[in-house]
């Protein structure tokens, strides 16, 4: 995985999301935010996440989707259950993944972070392939940016968000980073 001139990584699937914009001038990317997502909830596979991030989700397809009707979100990366990495937004751009958020006194975490979604939920463990892909991706991003913090969405939006959830094994992930 190597970045091109527009901060798309080679060796990962690319699906461009329109849900991004520019980062504020002179903003350094120094944080990674780990999320989870499954659409419909607790179901895996299919292309609903891709369609959600590209604003092409058919909201009549599933009762849950109706509440997503006017939601515009994205993430830089998605790691599927099989370990496949999909990039939706160039790293240099601001993806819309964190929403209202704060970390160490800094608000608007989208400004200075990269969002990584794991296909999953708060209710079951992630796969070994996902951890391997996550470690590989994080190592690459650390070579590209001065990453200081790796946090869960729940850390930057407590009370509002719970992901990556209780089944994300932070100890295992941290040990593999060494």
Short mmCIF file of C-alpha atoms in Angstrom, two decimals:
data_model
loop_
_atom_site.label_atom_id
_atom_site.label_comp_id
_atom_site.label_asym_id
_atom_site.label_seq_id
_atom_site.Cartn_x
_atom_site.Cartn_y
_atom_site.Cartn_z
CA UNK A 1 0.00 0.00 0.00
CA UNK A 2 1.55 3.22 -1.16
CA UNK A 3 -0.11 6.61 -1.52
CA UNK A 4 -0.41 8.23 -4.92
CA UNK A 5 -0.21 11.98 -5.47
CA UNK A 6 -3.82 12.41 -4.30
CA UNK A 7 -3.50 10.18 -1.19
CA UNK A 8 -5.33 7.14 -2.52
CA UNK A 9 -3.55 3.97 -1.45
CA UNK A 10 -2.49 1.34 -3.95
CA UNK A 11 -3.47 -2.26 -3.31
CA UNK A 12 -6.88 -1.41 -1.85
CA UNK A 13 -10.24 -1.16 -3.58
CA UNK A 14 -11.21 2.41 -4.38
CA UNK A 15 -14.82 3.64 -4.29
CA UNK A 16 -15.03 7.42 -4.35
CA UNK A 17 -17.51 8.97 -1.94
CA UNK A 18 -18.80 12.50 -2.53
CA UNK A 19 -19.14 12.94 1.24
CA UNK A 20 -15.92 14.77 2.03
CA UNK A 21 -14.41 18.21 1.83
CA UNK A 22 -11.11 19.96 2.48
CA UNK A 23 -9.38 19.98 5.81
CA UNK A 24 -8.72 23.36 7.43
CA UNK A 25 -5.43 24.90 6.29
CA UNK A 26 -2.30 23.83 8.18
CA UNK A 27 -4.11 20.95 9.91
CA UNK A 28 -1.93 17.95 10.67
CA UNK A 29 -3.46 14.47 10.54
CA UNK A 30 -2.47 12.92 13.86
CA UNK A 31 -5.33 10.65 14.89
CA UNK A 32 -7.06 7.49 13.68
CA UNK A 33 -10.65 6.78 14.66
CA UNK A 34 -11.92 3.21 14.62
CA UNK A 35 -15.62 2.68 13.97
CA UNK A 36 -17.96 -0.19 13.19
CA UNK A 37 -20.77 -0.39 10.68
CA UNK A 38 -23.16 -3.00 9.35
CA UNK A 39 -26.08 -2.42 7.02
CA UNK A 40 -28.66 -3.57 7.74
CA UNK A 41 -27.63 -3.68 11.42
CA UNK A 42 -25.84 -6.89 12.38
CA UNK A 43 -25.82 -8.20 8.79
CA UNK A 44 -22.63 -8.47 6.76
CA UNK A 45 -21.70 -8.67 3.12
CA UNK A 46 -23.45 -7.01 0.26
CA UNK A 47 -22.94 -3.49 -0.94
CA UNK A 48 -25.22 -1.46 1.35
CA UNK A 49 -22.28 0.26 3.11
CA UNK A 50 -20.80 1.27 -0.24
CA UNK A 51 -24.18 2.59 -1.39
CA UNK A 52 -24.64 4.46 1.92
CA UNK A 53 -21.24 6.16 1.63
CA UNK A 54 -21.91 7.07 -2.02
CA UNK A 55 -25.47 8.36 -1.46
CA UNK A 56 -27.01 5.63 -3.63
CA UNK A 57 -28.71 3.57 -0.91
CA UNK A 58 -32.33 2.70 -1.73
CA UNK A 59 -34.07 3.72 1.48
CA UNK A 60 -37.14 1.62 0.71
CA UNK A 61 -35.03 -1.55 0.59
CA UNK A 62 -35.02 -2.12 4.37
CA UNK A 63 -37.03 -0.52 7.21
CA UNK A 64 -33.82 0.60 8.98
CA UNK A 65 -32.66 2.57 5.95
CA UNK A 66 -35.52 5.07 6.22
CA UNK A 67 -33.74 6.80 9.14
CA UNK A 68 -30.64 7.22 6.96
CA UNK A 69 -32.52 9.08 4.24
CA UNK A 70 -30.82 12.48 4.50
CA UNK A 71 -27.63 11.34 6.22
CA UNK A 72 -24.40 12.10 4.36
CA UNK A 73 -21.41 10.29 5.83
CA UNK A 74 -18.24 8.57 4.73
CA UNK A 75 -15.06 7.16 6.09
CA UNK A 76 -11.60 7.02 4.64
CA UNK A 77 -11.49 3.24 4.87
CA UNK A 78 -13.72 0.21 5.39
CA UNK A 79 -12.31 -3.17 6.39
CA UNK A 80 -14.65 -5.97 5.42
CA UNK A 81 -15.10 -9.19 7.41
CA UNK A 82 -12.79 -10.99 4.96
CA UNK A 83 -10.05 -8.37 5.44
CA UNK A 84 -10.61 -6.52 2.16
CA UNK A 85 -9.81 -2.82 2.52
CA UNK A 86 -11.92 -0.29 0.63
CA UNK A 87 -10.93 3.38 0.47
CA UNK A 88 -13.72 5.94 0.03
CA UNK A 89 -11.94 9.26 0.61
CA UNK A 90 -8.34 10.33 -0.02
CA UNK A 91 -6.46 10.67 3.26
CA UNK A 92 -5.68 14.33 2.62
CA UNK A 93 -9.42 15.14 2.52
CA UNK A 94 -11.81 15.38 5.46
CA UNK A 95 -14.19 12.42 5.51
CA UNK A 96 -17.46 12.84 7.39
CA UNK A 97 -17.10 10.02 9.92
CA UNK A 98 -16.89 11.42 13.45
CA UNK A 99 -19.70 13.96 13.65
CA UNK A 100 -19.85 16.05 16.81
CA UNK A 101 -16.67 15.00 18.57
CA UNK A 102 -13.89 16.07 20.91
CA UNK A 103 -10.49 14.70 21.87
CA UNK A 104 -8.10 16.24 24.40
CA UNK A 105 -9.85 19.59 24.20
CA UNK A 106 -9.97 19.68 20.41
CA UNK A 107 -13.38 19.58 18.77
CA UNK A 108 -14.23 18.63 15.18
CA UNK A 109 -12.14 15.48 15.08
CA UNK A 110 -12.85 15.01 11.36
CA UNK A 111 -10.47 17.93 10.78
CA UNK A 112 -7.40 16.05 12.02
CA UNK A 113 -8.26 12.35 11.83
CA UNK A 114 -8.60 9.44 9.46
CA UNK A 115 -11.67 7.25 9.89
CA UNK A 116 -11.47 3.48 9.64
CA UNK A 117 -14.71 1.49 9.65
CA UNK A 118 -14.71 -2.18 10.53
CA UNK A 119 -17.60 -4.15 9.11
CA UNK A 120 -19.14 -5.33 12.34
CA UNK A 121 -21.24 -4.39 15.31
CA UNK A 122 -21.12 -3.99 19.07
CA UNK A 123 -22.49 -7.51 19.46
CA UNK A 124 -19.86 -9.92 18.13
CA UNK A 125 -16.10 -10.22 17.68
CA UNK A 126 -14.23 -8.96 14.65
CA UNK A 127 -12.43 -11.45 12.43
CA UNK A 128 -8.76 -12.34 12.45
CA UNK A 129 -8.54 -11.11 8.86
CA UNK A 130 -9.88 -7.73 9.93
CA UNK A 131 -7.26 -7.35 12.65
CA UNK A 132 -4.49 -8.29 10.20
CA UNK A 133 -5.74 -5.80 7.63
CA UNK A 134 -6.19 -3.10 10.28
CA UNK A 135 -2.63 -3.55 11.55
CA UNK A 136 -1.27 -3.40 7.99
CA UNK A 137 -3.28 -0.26 7.23
CA UNK A 138 -2.35 1.47 10.48
CA UNK A 139 1.35 0.75 9.92
CA UNK A 140 1.12 2.36 6.48
CA UNK A 141 -0.77 5.40 7.80
CA UNK A 142 1.78 5.86 10.59
CA UNK A 143 4.52 6.05 7.96
CA UNK A 144 2.52 8.72 6.12
CA UNK A 145 1.35 10.86 9.05
CA UNK A 146 2.47 11.77 12.59
CA UNK A 147 -0.23 9.64 14.24
CA UNK A 148 -0.31 10.26 17.99
CA UNK A 149 -3.67 8.75 18.96
CA UNK A 150 -5.70 5.75 17.85
CA UNK A 151 -9.15 5.92 19.42
CA UNK A 152 -12.61 4.48 19.12
CA UNK A 153 -15.56 6.54 18.00
CA UNK A 154 -16.89 6.09 21.53
CA UNK A 155 -13.80 7.88 22.89
CA UNK A 156 -14.43 11.06 20.91
CA UNK A 157 -18.24 11.03 21.13
CA UNK A 158 -18.98 9.45 24.53
CA UNK A 159 -22.63 8.95 25.29
CA UNK A 160 -23.47 9.37 21.62
CA UNK A 161 -21.47 6.53 20.06
CA UNK A 162 -20.41 3.07 21.27
CA UNK A 163 -18.26 1.79 18.43
CA UNK A 164 -16.05 -0.05 17.84
CA UNK A 165 -17.82 -1.71 20.75
CA UNK A 166 -16.97 -4.14 23.55
CA UNK A 167 -15.81 -6.90 21.20
CA UNK A 168 -12.98 -4.85 19.71
CA UNK A 169 -9.85 -6.30 21.29
CA UNK A 170 -7.71 -3.24 22.03
CA UNK A 171 -5.03 -5.31 23.79
CA UNK A 172 -4.63 -7.64 20.82
CA UNK A 173 -4.58 -4.72 18.39
CA UNK A 174 -2.02 -2.79 20.49
CA UNK A 175 0.23 -5.81 20.85
CA UNK A 176 0.26 -6.34 17.08
CA UNK A 177 1.27 -2.71 16.53
CA UNK A 178 4.63 -3.33 18.15
#
